[in-house]
Tab-separated table of C-alpha atoms and ligand atoms in Angstrom:
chain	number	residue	atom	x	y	z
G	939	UNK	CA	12.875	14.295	-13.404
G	940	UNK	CA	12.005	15.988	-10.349
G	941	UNK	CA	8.568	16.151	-9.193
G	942	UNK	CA	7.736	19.020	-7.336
G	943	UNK	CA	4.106	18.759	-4.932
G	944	UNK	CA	1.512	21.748	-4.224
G	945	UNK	CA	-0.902	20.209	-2.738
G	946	UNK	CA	-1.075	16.827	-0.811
G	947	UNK	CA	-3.020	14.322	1.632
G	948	UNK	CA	-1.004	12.952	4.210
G	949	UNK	CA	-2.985	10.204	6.463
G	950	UNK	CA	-1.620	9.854	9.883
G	951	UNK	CA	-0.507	13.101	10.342
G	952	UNK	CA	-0.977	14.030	13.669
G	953	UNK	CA	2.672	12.510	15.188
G	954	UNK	CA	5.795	10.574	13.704
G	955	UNK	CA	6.820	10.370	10.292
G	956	UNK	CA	3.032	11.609	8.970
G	957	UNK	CA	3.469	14.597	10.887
G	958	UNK	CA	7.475	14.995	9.830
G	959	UNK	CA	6.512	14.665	6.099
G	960	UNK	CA	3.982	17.533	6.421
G	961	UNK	CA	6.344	20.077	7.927
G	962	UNK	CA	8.759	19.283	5.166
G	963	UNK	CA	6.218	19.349	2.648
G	964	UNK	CA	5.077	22.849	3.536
G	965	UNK	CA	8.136	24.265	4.070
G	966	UNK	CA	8.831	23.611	0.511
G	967	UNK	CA	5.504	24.960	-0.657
G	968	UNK	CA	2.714	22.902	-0.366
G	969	UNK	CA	-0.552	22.793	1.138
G	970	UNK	CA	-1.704	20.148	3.322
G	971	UNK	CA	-4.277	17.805	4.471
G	972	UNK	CA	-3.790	16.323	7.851
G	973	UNK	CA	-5.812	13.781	8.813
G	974	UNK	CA	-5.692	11.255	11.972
G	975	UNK	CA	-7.978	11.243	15.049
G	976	UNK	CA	-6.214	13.212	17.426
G	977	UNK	CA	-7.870	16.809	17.083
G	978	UNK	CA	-5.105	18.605	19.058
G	979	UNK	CA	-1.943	17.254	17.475
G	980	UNK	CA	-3.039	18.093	14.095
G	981	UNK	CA	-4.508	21.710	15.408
G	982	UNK	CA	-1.260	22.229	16.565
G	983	UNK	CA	0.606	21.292	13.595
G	984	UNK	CA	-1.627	23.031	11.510
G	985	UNK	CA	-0.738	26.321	13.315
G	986	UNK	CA	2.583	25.701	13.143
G	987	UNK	CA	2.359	25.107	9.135
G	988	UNK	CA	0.087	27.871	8.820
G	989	UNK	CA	3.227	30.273	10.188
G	990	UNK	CA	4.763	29.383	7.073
G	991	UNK	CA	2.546	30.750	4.849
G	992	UNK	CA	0.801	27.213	3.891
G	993	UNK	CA	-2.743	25.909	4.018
G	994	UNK	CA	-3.058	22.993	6.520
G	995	UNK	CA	-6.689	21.218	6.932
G	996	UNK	CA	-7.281	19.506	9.781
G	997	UNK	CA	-9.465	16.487	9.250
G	998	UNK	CA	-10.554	14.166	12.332
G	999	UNK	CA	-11.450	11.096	10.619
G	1000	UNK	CA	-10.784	7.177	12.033
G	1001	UNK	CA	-9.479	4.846	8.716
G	1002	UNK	CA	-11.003	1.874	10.168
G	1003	UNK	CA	-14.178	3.800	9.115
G	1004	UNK	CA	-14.186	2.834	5.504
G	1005	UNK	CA	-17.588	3.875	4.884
G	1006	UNK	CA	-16.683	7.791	5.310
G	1007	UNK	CA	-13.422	7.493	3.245
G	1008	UNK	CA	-14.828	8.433	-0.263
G	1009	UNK	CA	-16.696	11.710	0.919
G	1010	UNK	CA	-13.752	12.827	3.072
G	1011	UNK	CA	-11.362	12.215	0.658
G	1012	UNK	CA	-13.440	13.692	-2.299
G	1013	UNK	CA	-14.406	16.844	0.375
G	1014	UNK	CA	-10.545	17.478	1.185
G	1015	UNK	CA	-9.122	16.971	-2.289
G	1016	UNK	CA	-12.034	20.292	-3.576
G	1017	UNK	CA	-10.696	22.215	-0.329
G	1018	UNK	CA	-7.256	21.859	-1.494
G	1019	UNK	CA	-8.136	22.766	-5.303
G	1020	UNK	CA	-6.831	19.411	-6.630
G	1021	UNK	CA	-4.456	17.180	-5.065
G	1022	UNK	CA	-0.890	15.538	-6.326
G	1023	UNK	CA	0.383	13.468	-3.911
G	1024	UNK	CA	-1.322	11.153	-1.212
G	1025	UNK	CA	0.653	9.669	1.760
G	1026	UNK	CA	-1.073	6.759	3.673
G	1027	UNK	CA	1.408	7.156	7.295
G	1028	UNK	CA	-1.476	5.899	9.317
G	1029	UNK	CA	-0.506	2.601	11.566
G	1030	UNK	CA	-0.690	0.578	14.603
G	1031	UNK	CA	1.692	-1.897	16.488
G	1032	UNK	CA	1.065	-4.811	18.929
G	1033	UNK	CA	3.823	-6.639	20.603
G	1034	UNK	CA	2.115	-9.160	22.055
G	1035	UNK	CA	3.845	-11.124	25.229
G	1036	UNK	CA	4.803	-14.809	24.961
G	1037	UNK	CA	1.421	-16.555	25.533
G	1038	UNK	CA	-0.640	-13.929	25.554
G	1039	UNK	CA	-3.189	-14.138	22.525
G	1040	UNK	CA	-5.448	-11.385	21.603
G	1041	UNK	CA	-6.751	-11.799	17.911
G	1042	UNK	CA	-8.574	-8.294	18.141
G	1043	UNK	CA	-5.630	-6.432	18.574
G	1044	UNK	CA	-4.031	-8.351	15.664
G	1045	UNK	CA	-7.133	-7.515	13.638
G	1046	UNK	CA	-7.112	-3.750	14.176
G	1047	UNK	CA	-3.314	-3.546	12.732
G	1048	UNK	CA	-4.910	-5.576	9.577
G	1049	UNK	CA	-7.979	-2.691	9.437
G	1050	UNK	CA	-5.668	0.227	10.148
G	1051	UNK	CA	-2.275	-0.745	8.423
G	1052	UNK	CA	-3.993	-2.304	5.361
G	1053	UNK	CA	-7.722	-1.942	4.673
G	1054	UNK	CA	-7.725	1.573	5.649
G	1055	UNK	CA	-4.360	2.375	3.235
G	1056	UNK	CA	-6.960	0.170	0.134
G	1057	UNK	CA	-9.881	2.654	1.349
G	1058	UNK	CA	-7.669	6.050	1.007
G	1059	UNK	CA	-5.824	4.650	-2.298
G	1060	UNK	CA	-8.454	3.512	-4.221
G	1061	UNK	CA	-10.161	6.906	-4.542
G	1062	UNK	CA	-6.894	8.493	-4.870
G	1063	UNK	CA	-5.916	6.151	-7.446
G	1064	UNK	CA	-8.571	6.026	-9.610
G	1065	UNK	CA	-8.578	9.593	-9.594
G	1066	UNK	CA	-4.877	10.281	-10.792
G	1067	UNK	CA	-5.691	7.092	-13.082
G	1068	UNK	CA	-8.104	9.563	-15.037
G	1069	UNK	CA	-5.583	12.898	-14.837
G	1070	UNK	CA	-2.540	10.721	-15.618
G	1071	UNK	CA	-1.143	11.873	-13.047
G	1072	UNK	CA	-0.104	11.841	-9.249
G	1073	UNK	CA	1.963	10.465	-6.459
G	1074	UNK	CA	0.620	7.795	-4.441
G	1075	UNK	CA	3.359	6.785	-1.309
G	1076	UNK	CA	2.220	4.474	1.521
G	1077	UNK	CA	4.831	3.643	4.337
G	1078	UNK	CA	5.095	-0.039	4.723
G	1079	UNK	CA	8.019	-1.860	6.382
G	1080	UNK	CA	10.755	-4.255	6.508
G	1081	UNK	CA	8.790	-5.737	8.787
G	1082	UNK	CA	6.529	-7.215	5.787
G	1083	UNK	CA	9.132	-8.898	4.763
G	1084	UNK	CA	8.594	-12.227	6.800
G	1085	UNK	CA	5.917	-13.462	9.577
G	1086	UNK	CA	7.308	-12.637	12.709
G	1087	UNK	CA	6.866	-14.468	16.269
G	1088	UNK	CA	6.976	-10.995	17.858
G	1089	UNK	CA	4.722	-9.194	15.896
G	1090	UNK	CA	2.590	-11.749	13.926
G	1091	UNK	CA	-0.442	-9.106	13.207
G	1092	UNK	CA	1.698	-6.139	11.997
G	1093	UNK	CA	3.976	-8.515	9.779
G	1094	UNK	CA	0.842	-9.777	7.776
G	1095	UNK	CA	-0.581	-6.157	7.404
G	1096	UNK	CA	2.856	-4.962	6.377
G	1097	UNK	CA	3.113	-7.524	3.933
G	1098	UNK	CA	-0.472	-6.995	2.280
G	1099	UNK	CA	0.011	-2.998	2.340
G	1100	UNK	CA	3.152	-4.117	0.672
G	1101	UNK	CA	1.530	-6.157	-1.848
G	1102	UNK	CA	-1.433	-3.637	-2.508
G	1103	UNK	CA	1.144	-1.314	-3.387
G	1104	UNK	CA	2.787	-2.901	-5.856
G	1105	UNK	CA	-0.297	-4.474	-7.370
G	1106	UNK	CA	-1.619	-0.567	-7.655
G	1107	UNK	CA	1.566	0.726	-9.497
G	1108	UNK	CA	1.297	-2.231	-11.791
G	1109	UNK	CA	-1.994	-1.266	-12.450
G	1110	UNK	CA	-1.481	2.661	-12.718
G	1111	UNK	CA	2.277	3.324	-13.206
G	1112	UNK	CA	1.266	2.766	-17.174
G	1113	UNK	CA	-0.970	6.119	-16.884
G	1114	UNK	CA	1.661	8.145	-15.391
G	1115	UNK	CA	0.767	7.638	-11.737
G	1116	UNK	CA	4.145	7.367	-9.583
G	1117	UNK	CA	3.348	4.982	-6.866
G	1118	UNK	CA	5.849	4.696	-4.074
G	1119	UNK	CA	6.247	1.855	-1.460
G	1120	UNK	CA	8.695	2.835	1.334
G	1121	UNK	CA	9.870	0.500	4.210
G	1122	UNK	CA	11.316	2.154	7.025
G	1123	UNK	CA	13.425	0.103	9.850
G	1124	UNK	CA	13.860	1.929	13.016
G	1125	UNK	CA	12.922	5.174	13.242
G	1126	UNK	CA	12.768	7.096	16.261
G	1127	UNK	CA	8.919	8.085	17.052
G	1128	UNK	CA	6.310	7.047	19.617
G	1129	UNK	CA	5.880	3.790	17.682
G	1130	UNK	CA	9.252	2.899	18.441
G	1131	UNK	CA	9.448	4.270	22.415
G	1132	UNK	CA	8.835	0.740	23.445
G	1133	UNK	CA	10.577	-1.832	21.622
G	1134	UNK	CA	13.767	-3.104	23.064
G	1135	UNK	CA	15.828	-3.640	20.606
G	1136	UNK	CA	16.109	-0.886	17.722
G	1137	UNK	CA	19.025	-1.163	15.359
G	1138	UNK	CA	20.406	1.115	13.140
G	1139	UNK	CA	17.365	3.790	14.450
G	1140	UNK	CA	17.469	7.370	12.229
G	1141	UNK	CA	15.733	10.283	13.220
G	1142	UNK	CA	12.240	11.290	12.072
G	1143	UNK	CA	13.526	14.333	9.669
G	1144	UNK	CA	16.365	12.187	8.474
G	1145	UNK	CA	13.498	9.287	7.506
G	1146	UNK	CA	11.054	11.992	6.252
G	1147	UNK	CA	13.844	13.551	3.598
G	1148	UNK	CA	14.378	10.336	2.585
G	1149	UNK	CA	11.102	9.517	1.617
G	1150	UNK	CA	10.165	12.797	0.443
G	1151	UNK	CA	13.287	12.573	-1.892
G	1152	UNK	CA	12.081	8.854	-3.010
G	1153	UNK	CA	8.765	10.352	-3.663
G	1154	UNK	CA	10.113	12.824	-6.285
G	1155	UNK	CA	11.703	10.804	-8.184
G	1156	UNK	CA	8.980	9.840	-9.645
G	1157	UNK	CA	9.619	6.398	-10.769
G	1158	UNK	CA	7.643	4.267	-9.066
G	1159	UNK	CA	10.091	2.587	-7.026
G	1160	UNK	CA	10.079	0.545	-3.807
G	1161	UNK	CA	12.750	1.695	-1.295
G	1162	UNK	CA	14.449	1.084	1.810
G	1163	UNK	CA	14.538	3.664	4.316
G	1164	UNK	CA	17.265	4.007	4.901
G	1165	UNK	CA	18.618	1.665	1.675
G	1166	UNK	CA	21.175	-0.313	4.010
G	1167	UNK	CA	18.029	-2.408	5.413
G	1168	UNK	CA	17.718	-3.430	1.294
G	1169	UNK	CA	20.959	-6.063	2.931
G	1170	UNK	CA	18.795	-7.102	6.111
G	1171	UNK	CA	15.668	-7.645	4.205
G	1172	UNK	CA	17.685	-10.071	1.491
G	1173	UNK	CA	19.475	-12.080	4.109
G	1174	UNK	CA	15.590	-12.028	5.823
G	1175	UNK	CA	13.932	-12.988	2.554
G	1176	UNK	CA	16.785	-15.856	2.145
G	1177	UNK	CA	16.893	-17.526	5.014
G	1178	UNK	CA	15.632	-20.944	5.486
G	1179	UNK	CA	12.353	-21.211	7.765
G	1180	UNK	CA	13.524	-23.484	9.791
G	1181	UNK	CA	16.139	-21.225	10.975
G	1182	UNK	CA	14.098	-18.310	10.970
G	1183	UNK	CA	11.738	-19.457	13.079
G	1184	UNK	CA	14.505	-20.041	15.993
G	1185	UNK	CA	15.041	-16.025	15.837
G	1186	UNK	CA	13.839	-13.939	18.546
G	1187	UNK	CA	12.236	-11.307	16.319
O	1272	LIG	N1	8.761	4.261	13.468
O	1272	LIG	C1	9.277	3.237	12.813
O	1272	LIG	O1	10.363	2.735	13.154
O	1272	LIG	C2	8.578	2.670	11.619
O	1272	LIG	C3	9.238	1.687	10.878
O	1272	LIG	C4	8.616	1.139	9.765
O	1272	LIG	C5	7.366	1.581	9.376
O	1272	LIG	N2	6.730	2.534	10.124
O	1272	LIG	C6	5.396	2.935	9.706
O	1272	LIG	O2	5.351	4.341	9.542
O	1272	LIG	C7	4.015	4.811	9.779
O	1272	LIG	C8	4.066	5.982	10.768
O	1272	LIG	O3	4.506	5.486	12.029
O	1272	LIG	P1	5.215	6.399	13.141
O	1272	LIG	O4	6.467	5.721	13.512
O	1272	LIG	O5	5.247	7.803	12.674
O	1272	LIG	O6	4.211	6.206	14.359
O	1272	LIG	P2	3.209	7.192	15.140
O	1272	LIG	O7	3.906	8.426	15.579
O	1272	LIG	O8	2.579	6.340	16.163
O	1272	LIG	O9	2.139	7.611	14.016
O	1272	LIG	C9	1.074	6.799	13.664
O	1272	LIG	C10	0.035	7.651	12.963
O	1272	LIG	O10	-1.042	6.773	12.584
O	1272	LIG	C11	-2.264	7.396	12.942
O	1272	LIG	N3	-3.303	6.411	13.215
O	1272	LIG	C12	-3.223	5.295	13.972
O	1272	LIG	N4	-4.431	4.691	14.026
O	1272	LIG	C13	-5.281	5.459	13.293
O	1272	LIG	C14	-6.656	5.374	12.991
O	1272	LIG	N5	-7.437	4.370	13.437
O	1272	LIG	N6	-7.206	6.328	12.207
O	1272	LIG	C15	-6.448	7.354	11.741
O	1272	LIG	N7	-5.131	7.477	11.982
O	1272	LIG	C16	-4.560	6.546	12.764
O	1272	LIG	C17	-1.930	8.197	14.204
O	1272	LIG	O11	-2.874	9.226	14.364
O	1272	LIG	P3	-4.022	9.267	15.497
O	1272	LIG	O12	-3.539	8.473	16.663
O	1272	LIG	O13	-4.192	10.730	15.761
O	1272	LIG	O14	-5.220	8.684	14.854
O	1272	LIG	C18	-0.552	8.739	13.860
O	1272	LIG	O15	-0.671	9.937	13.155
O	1272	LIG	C19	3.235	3.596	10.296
O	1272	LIG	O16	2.515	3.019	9.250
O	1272	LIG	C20	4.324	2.638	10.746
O	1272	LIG	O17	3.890	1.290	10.700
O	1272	LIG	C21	7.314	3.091	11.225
C-alpha cells in the first residue's frame, strides 16, 4: 500500500526539513499548512508553492503556546477541507559550552521539541482516531537515543517526543491511524551550520524523500533517516555507561 496525501499540516515549516517536506508535498499534489513563527519564510514559501498550482496557508503561531493549539489546528484543518497527514518538524538545539549551565535554554527544547509536538498531536490524533484514518509523522532523532554531555536538553526532549510517538501509534495504529517516528542524523540545514562534527550529513531533499517515502508506507514504522544510523544507534543503545560517558558527544 501506498498512501497518497491531499492535504496536510506541516509544523515548522518555515526553513529545513519542514520547509523541504512541503515543497515535495505540493509538488506531488497536496495542499499545505505552514506553520512556524517566521512570517516571511513561510510567505515566501507559500508563493513559491502557490506557482505550482497548490494551496499553501501561512499560519504564524509559536508551539510553546499550547493554549492556542486546539483553535489553530481545528481553524487550519476547515481551511484545508479535511486534513490527512500532520508533520510536527518544529525544534530547537542548545549546545551548551563546558561549564556553562543555563536550565532555561534546556527547558525551551523540552516545550518546543516535546510538549508542543503532544499539543499539535493530540488534536490531530484524536481526530483521525474518529475517521480511522490519517498520517501522523513527527521528526525525532538519533539523538534520543542516549543522554548526551553535549546536548543534555535536546537528548531528553528527543527521547520523550520519541516515546510519545510510539505510545500514540500503540494507542491509534489499531484504528487505522499510520503514525510515523523518523530520526534523522546529520542533515544539512541551519540547525546543523554550527556543530563541528557532522558525520555521514545528507542533503535536505535527500532527507525529505526519505521521510516522505517512510510516511507512505503506511505502516506505522519507526525509521532511520537515513537507515545506516539504525547501526550507530544499536552500538549507542549497547554500550556500557561507563564507557559512554567518556565520549565526547
Ligand atoms: N538537521 C538535522 O541534522 C536534524 C537531525 C535530527 C533531527 N532533526 C530535527 O528535524 C526538525 C527540523 O530541523 P531542521 O534541521 O530543519 O532545522 P531548522 O531549519 O532550524 O527548522 C526548525 C523549524 O522549527 C521551527 N520552530 C522552532 N521553534 C519554534 C517555535 N517556538 N514555534 C514554532 N516553530 C518553531 C522553526 O520555525 P520558526 O523559527 O519560524 O518558528 C523552523 O521551521 C527538528 O525537530 C530537528 O530537531 C534535525
Amino acid at each position: 500500500m501506498s498512501l497518497r496525501f491531499t492535504r496536510a499540516i506541516i509544523v515548522g515549516a518555515s526553513s529545513g526539513i519542514g520547509a523541504e517536506l512541503a515543497r515535495q508535498l505540493a509538488a506531488e499534489g497536496c495542499d499545505v499548512a505552514l506553520v512556524g513563527r517566521r512570517r516571511a519564510e513561510l510567505d515566501a514559501l507559500a508563493a513559491e508553492i502557490a506557482k505550482h498550482g497548490r494551496k499553501a496557508i501561512v499560519q504564524t503561531h509559536d508551539v510553546t503556546q499550547v493554549d492556542e493549539t486546539p483553535l489553530v489546528f481545528e481553524r487550519l484543518v476547515e481551511q484545508l477541507g479535511g486534513l490527512d497527514l500532520i508533520i510536527y518538524a518544529a525544534g530547537v538545539i542548545h549546545v551548551p559550552e563546558e561549564g556553562v549551565w543555563d536550565a532555561r535554554a534546556e527547558m525551551q527544547q523540552l516545550q518546543v521539541n516535546a510538549v508542543g509536538a503532544i499539543a499539535w498531536t493530540t488534536p490531530a490524533a484524536a481526530m483521525f482516531e474518529a475517521k480511522r484514518a490519517g498520517t501522523i509523522l513527527g521528526l525525532s532523532s538519533i539523538a534520543g537515543e542516549r543522554g548526551r554531555r553535549n546536548m543534555p536538553g535536546y537528548t531528553a526532549s528527543k527521547a520523550a517526543l520519541t516515546t510519545w510517538l510510539e505510545a500514540l501509534r500503540n494507542r491509534v495504529s489499531r484504528y487505522g491511524v499510520n503514525v510515523v517516528t523518523v530520526k534523522p542524523g546529520f542533515v544539512d540545514t541551519d540547525m546543523t551550520k554550527h556543530l563541528t562534527k557532522k558525520p555521514m550529513m545528507i542533503p535536505v531533499n535527500t532527507a525529505a524523500r526519505l521521510i516522505l517515502a517512510a510516511a507512505r508506507r503506511g505502516d506505522s514504522a519507526s525509521v532511520f533517516v537515513p537507515f545506516q544510523w539504525w547501526l550507530v544507534a544499536m552500538v549507542l543503545r549497547h554500550m556500557p555507561s561507563f564507557i559512554f560517558r567518556r565520549l565526547d558527544i
